[in-house]
CSV table of C-alpha atoms in Angstrom, one decimal:
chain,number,residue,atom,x,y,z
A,1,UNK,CA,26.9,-33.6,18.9
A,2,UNK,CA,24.6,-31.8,21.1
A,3,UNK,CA,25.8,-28.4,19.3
A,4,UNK,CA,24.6,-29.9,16.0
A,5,UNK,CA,21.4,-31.2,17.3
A,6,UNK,CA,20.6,-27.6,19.1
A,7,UNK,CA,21.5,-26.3,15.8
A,8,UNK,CA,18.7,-28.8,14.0
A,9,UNK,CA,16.5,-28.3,16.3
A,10,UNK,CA,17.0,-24.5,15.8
A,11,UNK,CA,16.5,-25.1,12.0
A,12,UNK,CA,13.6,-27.0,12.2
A,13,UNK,CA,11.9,-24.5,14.6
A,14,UNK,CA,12.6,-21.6,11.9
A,15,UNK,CA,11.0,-23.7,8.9
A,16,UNK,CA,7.8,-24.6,11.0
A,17,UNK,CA,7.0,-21.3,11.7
A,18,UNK,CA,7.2,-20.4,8.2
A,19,UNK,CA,5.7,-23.3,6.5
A,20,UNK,CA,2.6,-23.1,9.2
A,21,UNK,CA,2.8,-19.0,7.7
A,22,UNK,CA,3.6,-17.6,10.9
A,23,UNK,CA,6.8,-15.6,9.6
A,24,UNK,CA,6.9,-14.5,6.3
A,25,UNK,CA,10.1,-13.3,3.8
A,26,UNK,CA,10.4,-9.9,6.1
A,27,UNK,CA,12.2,-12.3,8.9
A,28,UNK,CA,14.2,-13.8,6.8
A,29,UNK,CA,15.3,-9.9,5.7
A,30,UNK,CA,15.8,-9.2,9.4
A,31,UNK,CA,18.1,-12.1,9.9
A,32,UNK,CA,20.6,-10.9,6.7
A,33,UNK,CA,20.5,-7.7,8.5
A,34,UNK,CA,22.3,-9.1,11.4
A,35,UNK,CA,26.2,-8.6,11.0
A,36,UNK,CA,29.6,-9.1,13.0
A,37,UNK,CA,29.1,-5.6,14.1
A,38,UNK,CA,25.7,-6.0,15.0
A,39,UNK,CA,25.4,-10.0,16.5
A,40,UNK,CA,22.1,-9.1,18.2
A,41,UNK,CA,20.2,-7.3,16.1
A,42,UNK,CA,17.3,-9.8,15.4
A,43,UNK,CA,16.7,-10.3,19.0
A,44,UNK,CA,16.9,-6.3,19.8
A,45,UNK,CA,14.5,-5.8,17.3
A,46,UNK,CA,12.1,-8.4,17.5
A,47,UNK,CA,12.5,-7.6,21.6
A,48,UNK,CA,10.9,-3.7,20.6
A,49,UNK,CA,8.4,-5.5,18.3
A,50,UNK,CA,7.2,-6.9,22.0
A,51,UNK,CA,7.2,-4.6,24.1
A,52,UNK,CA,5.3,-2.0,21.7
A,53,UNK,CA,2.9,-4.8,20.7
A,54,UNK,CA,1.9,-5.4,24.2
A,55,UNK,CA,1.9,-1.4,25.1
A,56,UNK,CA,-0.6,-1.6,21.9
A,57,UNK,CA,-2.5,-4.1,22.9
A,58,UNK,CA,-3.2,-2.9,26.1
A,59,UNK,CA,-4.3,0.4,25.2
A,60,UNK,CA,-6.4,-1.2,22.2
A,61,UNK,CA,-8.3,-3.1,25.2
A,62,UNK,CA,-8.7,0.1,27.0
A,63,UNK,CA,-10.2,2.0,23.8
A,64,UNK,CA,-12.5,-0.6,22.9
A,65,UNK,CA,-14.3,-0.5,26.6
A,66,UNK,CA,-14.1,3.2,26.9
A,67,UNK,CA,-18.0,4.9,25.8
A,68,UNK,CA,-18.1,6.0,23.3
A,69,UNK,CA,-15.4,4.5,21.7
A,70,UNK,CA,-12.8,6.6,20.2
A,71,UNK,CA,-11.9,4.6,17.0
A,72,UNK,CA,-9.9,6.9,15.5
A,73,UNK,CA,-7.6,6.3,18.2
A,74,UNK,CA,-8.2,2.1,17.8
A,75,UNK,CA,-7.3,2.8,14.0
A,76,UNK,CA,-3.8,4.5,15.1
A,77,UNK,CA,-3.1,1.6,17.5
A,78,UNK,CA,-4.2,-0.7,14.4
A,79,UNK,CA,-1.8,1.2,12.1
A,80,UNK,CA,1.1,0.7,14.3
A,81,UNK,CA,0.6,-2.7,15.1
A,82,UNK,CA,0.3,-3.2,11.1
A,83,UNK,CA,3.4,-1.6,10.4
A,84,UNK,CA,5.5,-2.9,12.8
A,85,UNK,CA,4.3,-6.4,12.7
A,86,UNK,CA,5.3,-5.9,9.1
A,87,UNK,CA,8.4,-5.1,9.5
A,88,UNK,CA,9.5,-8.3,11.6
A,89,UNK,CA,7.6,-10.7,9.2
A,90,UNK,CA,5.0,-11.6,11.8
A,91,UNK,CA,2.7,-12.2,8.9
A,92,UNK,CA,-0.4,-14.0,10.8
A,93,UNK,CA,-0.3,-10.5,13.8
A,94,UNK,CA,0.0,-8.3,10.3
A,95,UNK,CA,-3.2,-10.4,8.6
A,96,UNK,CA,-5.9,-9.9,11.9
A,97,UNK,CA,-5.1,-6.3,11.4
A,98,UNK,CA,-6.2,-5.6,8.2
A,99,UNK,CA,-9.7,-6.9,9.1
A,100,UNK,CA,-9.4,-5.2,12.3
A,101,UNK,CA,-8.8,-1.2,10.1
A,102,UNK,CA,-11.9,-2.6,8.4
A,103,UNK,CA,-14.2,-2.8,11.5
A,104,UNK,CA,-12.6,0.5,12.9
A,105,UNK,CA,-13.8,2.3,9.5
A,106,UNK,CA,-17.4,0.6,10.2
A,107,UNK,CA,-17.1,1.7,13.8
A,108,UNK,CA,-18.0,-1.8,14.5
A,109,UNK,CA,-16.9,-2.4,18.3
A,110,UNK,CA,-18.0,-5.7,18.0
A,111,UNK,CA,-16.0,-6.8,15.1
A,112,UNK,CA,-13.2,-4.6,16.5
A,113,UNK,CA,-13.3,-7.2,19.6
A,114,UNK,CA,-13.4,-10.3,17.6
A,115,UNK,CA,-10.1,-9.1,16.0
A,116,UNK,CA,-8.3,-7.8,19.1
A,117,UNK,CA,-9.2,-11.4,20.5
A,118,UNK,CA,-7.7,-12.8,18.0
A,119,UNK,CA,-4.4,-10.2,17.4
A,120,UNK,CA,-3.6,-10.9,20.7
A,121,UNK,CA,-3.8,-15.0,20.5
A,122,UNK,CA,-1.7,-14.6,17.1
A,123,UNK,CA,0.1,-12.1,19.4
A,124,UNK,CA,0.8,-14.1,21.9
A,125,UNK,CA,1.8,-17.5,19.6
A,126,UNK,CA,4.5,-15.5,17.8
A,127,UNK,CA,6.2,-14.5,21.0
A,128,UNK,CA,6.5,-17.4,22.6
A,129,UNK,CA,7.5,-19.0,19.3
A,130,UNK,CA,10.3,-16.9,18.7
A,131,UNK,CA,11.6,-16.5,22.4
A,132,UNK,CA,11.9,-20.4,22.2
A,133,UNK,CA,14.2,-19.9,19.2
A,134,UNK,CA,16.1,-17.3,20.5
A,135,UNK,CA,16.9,-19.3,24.2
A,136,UNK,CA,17.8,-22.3,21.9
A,137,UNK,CA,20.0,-20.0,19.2
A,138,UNK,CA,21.6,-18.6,22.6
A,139,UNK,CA,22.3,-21.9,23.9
A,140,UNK,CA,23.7,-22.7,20.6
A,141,UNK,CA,25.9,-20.1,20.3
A,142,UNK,CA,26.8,-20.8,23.9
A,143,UNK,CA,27.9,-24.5,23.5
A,144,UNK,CA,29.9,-23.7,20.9
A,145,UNK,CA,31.7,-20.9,22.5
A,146,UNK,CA,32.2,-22.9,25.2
A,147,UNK,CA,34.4,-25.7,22.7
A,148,UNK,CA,36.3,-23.1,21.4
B,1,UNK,CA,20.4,23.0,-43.1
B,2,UNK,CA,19.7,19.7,-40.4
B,3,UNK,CA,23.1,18.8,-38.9
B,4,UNK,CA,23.3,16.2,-36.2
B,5,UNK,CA,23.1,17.4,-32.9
B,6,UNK,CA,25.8,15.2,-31.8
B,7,UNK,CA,28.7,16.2,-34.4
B,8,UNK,CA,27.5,19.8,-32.8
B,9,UNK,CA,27.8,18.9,-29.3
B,10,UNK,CA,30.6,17.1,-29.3
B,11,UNK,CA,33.4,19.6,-29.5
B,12,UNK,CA,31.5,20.8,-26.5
B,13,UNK,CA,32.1,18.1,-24.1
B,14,UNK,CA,35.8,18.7,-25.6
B,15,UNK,CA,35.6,21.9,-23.9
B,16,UNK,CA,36.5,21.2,-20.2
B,17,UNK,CA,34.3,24.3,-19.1
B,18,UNK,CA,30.8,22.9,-20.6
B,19,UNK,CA,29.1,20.1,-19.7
B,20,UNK,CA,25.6,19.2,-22.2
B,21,UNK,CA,23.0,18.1,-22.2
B,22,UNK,CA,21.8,16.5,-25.2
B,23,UNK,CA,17.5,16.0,-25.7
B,24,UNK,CA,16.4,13.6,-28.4
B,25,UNK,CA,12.9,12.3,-29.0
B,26,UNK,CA,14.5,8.9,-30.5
B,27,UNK,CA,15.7,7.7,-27.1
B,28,UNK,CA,19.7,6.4,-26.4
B,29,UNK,CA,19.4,3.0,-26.8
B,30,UNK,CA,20.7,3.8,-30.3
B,31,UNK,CA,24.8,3.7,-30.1
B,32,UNK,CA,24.9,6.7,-32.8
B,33,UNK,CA,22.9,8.7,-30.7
B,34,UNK,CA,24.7,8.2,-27.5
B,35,UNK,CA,27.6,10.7,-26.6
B,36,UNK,CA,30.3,9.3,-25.1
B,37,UNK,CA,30.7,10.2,-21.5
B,38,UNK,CA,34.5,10.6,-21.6
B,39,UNK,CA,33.6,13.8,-23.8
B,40,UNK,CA,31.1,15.2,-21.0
B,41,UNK,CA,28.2,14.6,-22.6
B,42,UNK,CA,24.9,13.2,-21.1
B,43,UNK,CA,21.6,12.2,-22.6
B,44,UNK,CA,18.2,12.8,-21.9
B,45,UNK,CA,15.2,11.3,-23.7
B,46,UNK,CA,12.2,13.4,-24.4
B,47,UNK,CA,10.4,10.3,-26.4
B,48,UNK,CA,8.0,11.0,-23.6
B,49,UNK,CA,7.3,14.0,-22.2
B,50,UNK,CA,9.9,14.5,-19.4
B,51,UNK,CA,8.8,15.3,-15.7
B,52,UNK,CA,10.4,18.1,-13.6
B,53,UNK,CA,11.9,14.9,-11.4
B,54,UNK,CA,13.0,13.3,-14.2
B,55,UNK,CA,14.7,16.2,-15.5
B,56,UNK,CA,16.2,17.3,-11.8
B,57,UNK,CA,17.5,13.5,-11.7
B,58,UNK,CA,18.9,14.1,-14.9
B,59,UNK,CA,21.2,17.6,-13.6
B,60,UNK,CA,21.5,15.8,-10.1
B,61,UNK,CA,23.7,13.1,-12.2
B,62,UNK,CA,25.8,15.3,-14.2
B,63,UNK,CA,26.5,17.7,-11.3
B,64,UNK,CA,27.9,14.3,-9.0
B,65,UNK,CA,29.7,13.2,-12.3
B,66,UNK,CA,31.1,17.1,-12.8
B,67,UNK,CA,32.7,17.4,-9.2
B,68,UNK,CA,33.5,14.0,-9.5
B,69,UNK,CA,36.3,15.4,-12.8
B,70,UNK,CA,37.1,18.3,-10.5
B,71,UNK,CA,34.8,20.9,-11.8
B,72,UNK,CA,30.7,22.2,-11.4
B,73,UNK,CA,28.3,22.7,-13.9
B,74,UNK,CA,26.6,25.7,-12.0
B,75,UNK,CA,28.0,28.4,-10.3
B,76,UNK,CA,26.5,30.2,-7.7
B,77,UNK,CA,23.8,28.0,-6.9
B,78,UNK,CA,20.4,27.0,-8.8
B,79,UNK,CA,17.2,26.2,-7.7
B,80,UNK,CA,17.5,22.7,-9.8
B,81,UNK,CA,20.0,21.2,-8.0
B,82,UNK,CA,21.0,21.4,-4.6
B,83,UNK,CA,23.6,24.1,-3.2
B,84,UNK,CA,26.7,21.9,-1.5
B,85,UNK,CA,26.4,21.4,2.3
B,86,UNK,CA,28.6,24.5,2.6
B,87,UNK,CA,27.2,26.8,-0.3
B,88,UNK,CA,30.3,26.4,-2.3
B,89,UNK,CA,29.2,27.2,-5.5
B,90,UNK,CA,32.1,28.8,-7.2
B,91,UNK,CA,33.8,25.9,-8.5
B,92,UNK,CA,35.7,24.2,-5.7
B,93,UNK,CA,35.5,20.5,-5.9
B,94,UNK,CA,33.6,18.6,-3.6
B,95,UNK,CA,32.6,14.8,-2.5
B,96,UNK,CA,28.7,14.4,-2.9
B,97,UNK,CA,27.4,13.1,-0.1
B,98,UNK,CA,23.9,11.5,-0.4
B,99,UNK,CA,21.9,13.3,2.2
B,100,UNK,CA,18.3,10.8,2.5
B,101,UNK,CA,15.2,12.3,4.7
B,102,UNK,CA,13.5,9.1,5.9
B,103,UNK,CA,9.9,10.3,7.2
B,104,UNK,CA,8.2,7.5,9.1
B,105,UNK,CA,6.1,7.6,12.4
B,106,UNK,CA,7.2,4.0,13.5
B,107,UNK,CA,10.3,3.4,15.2
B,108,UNK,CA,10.7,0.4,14.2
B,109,UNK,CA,10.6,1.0,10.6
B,110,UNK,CA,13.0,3.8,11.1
B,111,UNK,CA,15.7,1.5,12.5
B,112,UNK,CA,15.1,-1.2,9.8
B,113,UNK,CA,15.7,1.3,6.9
B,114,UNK,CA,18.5,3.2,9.3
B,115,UNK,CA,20.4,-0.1,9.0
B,116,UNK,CA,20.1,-0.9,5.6
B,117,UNK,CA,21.2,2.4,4.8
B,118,UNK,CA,23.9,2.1,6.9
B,119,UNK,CA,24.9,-1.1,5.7
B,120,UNK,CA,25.4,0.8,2.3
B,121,UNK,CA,27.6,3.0,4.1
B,122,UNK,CA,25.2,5.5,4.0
B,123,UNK,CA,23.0,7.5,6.5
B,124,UNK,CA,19.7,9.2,6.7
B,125,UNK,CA,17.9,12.1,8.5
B,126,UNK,CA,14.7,11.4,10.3
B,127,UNK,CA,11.6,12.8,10.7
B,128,UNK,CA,8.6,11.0,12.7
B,129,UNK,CA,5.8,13.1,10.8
B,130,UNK,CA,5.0,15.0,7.4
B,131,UNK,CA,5.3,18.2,9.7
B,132,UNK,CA,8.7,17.6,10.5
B,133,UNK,CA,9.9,17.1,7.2
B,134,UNK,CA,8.3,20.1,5.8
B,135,UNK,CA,9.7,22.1,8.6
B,136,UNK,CA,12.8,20.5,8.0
B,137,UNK,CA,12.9,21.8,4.1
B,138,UNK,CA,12.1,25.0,5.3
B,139,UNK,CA,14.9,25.2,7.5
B,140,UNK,CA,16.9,25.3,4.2
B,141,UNK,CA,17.9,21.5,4.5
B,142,UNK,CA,18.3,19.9,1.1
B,143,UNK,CA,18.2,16.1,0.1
B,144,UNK,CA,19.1,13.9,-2.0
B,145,UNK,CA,16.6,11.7,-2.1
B,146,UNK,CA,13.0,11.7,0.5
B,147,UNK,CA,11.1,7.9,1.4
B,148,UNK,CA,8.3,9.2,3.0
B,149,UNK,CA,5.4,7.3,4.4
B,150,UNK,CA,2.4,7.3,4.0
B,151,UNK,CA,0.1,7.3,7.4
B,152,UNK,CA,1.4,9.3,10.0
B,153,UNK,CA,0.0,11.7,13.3
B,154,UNK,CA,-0.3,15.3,12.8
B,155,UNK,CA,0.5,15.5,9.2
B,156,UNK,CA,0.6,12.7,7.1
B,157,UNK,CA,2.6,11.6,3.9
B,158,UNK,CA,0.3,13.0,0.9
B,159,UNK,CA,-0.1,16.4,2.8
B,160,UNK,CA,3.8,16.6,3.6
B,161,UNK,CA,4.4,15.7,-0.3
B,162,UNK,CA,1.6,18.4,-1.4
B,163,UNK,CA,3.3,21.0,0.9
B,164,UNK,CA,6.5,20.2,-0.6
B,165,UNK,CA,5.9,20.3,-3.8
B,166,UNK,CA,4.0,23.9,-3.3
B,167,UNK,CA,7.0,25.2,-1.6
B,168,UNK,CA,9.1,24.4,-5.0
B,169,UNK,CA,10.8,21.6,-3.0
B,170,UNK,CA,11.9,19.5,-6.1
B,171,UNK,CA,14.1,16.4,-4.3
B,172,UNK,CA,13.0,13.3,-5.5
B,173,UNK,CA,10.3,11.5,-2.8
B,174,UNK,CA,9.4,7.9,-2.8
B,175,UNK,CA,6.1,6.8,-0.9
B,176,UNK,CA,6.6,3.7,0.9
B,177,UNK,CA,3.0,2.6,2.7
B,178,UNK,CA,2.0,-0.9,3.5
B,179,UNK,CA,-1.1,-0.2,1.4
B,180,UNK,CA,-0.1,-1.4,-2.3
B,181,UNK,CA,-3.9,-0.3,-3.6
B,182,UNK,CA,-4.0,1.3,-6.9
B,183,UNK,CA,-6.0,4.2,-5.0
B,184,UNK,CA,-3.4,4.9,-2.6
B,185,UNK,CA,-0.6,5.1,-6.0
B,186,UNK,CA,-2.8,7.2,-7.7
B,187,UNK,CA,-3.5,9.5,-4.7
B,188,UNK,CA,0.5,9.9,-3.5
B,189,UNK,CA,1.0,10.6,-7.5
B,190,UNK,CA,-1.3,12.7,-7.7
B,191,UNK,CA,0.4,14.5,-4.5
B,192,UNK,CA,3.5,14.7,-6.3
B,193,UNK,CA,6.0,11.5,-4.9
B,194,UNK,CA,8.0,10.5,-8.2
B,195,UNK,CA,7.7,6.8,-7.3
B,196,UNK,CA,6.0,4.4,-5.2
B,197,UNK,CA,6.8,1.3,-3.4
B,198,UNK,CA,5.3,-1.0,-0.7
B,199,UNK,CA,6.6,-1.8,3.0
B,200,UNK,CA,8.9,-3.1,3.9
B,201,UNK,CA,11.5,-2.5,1.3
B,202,UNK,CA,13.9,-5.6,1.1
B,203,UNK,CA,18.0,-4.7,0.3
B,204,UNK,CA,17.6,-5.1,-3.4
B,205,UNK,CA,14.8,-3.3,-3.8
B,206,UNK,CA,16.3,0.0,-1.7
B,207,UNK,CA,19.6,-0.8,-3.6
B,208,UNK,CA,17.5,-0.6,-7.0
B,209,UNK,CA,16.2,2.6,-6.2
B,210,UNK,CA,19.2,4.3,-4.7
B,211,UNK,CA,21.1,3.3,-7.5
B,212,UNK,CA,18.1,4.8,-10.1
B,213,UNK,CA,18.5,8.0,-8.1
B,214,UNK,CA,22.4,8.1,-8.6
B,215,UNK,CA,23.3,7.4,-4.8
B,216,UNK,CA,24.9,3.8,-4.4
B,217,UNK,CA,26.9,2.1,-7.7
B,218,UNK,CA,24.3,-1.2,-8.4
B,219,UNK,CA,27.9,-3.3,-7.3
B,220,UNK,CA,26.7,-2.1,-3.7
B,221,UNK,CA,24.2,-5.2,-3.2
């Protein structure tokens, strides 16, 4: 019983976070990728997504208070964060950068602030979103192992 | 006199040696026009002019298909299609291997369209930058197939394609960018990338363009 109702829970955690747009179609790619062979692979790859973000984000903070700022280098950070957020369906990180490549072109720091703000709250959301679904896909998993 | 250019070809494809190549402005649709494939014949539309990729697509196809019955359609090597891993070019039969160059500056990416390939049982070479793949071709690697992005550090996608293309490098190359703006097609066209397709690819839409390029049967989804 408790299995099941991790499992639900599990469910309904998924659907919210893409009915409230948070993850879009690329997750749901991500997850088909995972395979016997490769049990983790969600987890490993949204875990990278993390750790580069954050690398990102910090040196985006860094940029944006150096004088003058270098927004070439902003752009590149922008890019990657783009791409990558992309790539794991973390569709509301990959929207505040588009904006963000906007106000680098304009080499408006201003507006380049606003969006890093706001990247890293979208940022932030998503990560703790999905490391709730992965402890509760773990403990899942667990439970069930543990009837076996 | 007009004779039909099948009844012609025909006792050609008979002819284990030959493999043709038939060119029709009326297209294959038509079953009169189509050789059959058991006789070693293979079509190619000109109802439209046809491009040098199409046309290297075109020979890419019949060369797999040729080793596949045990022979080659070239020997000793042409620029039009690629040499065998091992230069064997003297008739020696030979599995095809799809060799894919993926050229993408984030890892991420990379590992994504890593295991998709390798979920089709296939693999793929990697380069982080336009350089790198340009240096790669000039190595003397060859490829089957080239997804190359669009943004990249030190040299990026529509300069790698340009160099490419001016170095007579004639693989097929697909531009993948998260960009999906009309100016950024027209721009990697104009570059020289035979096709063009937004990130991130999803399974059926690599599968789709592997199978256009001859490397995965369509049953591979």
């Amino acid at each position: 019983m408790e299995v099941i109702q991790l499992q639900r829970r599990h469910i309904e955690h998924i659907n919210s976070l893409f009915q409230e747009g948070y993850l879009d179609d690329q997750f749901t790619q991500l997850q088909q990728l995972q395979d016997e062979v490769n049990p983790d692979f969600v987890v490993e790859v949204v875990s990278l997504f993390f750790q580069d973000s954050e690398k990102l984000l910090t040196d985006l903070g860094r940029t944006l208070e150096a004088q003058p700022v270098d927004f070439k280098r902003v752009d590149a950070c922008v890019h990657q964060l783009k791409g990558s957020s992309s790539s794991i369906g973390a569709q509301r990180v990959k929207n505040v950068c588009i904006p963000f490549r906007v106000s680098c072109e304009e080499k408006n720091r201003d507006g380049c602030l606003r969006c890093l703000r706001q990247v890293e709250q979208e940022f932030v959301f998503i990560k703790n979103k999905l490391e709730t679904l992965f402890r509760v896909s773990n403990i899942s998993r667990l439970s069930k192992a543990s009837r076996v | 006199m007009r004779c039909h250019g099948c009844t012609k070809a025909r006792p050609l494809g008979v002819n284990s040696e030959i493999t043709a190549i038939l060119l029709t402005v009326i297209g294959l649709k038509n079953d009169f026009l189509v050789p059959k494939k058991e006789n070693g014949l293979h079509g190619c539309s000109l109802s439209s002019c046809i491009s040098r990729a199409g046309l290297y697509r075109l020979l890419l196809r019949v060369q797999v298909e040729s080793e596949r019955r045990g022979r080659t359609m070239l020997s000793g090597g042409s620029s039009a299609v690629p040499a065998t891993e091992n230069g064997e070019g003297n008739g020696s039969p030979k599995s095809h291997h799809p060799r894919i160059l993926l050229v993408e500056d984030i890892e991420l990416n990379r590992i994504l369209v890593r295991k998709l390939l390798r979920d089709l049982n296939l693999q793929c070479e990697e380069a982080e930058n336009g350089q790198v793949a340009v240096d790669l071709f000039k190595q003397g690697k060859q490829y089957d197939l080239v997804f190359m992005d669009k943004e990249m550090p030190v040299m990026d996608g529509h300069e790698a394609t340009r160099q490419l293309r001016t170095l007579g490098v004639q693989t097929p190359i697909v531009a993948l960018t998260g960009n999906n703006l009309p100016s950024d097609k027209e721009s990697f066209l104009a570059a020289g990338v035979d096709e063009f397709r937004a990130k991130p690819l999803t399974k059926n839409e690599l599968v789709l363009l592997l199978t256009q390029y001859g490397l995965v049967h369509s049953s591979s989804q």
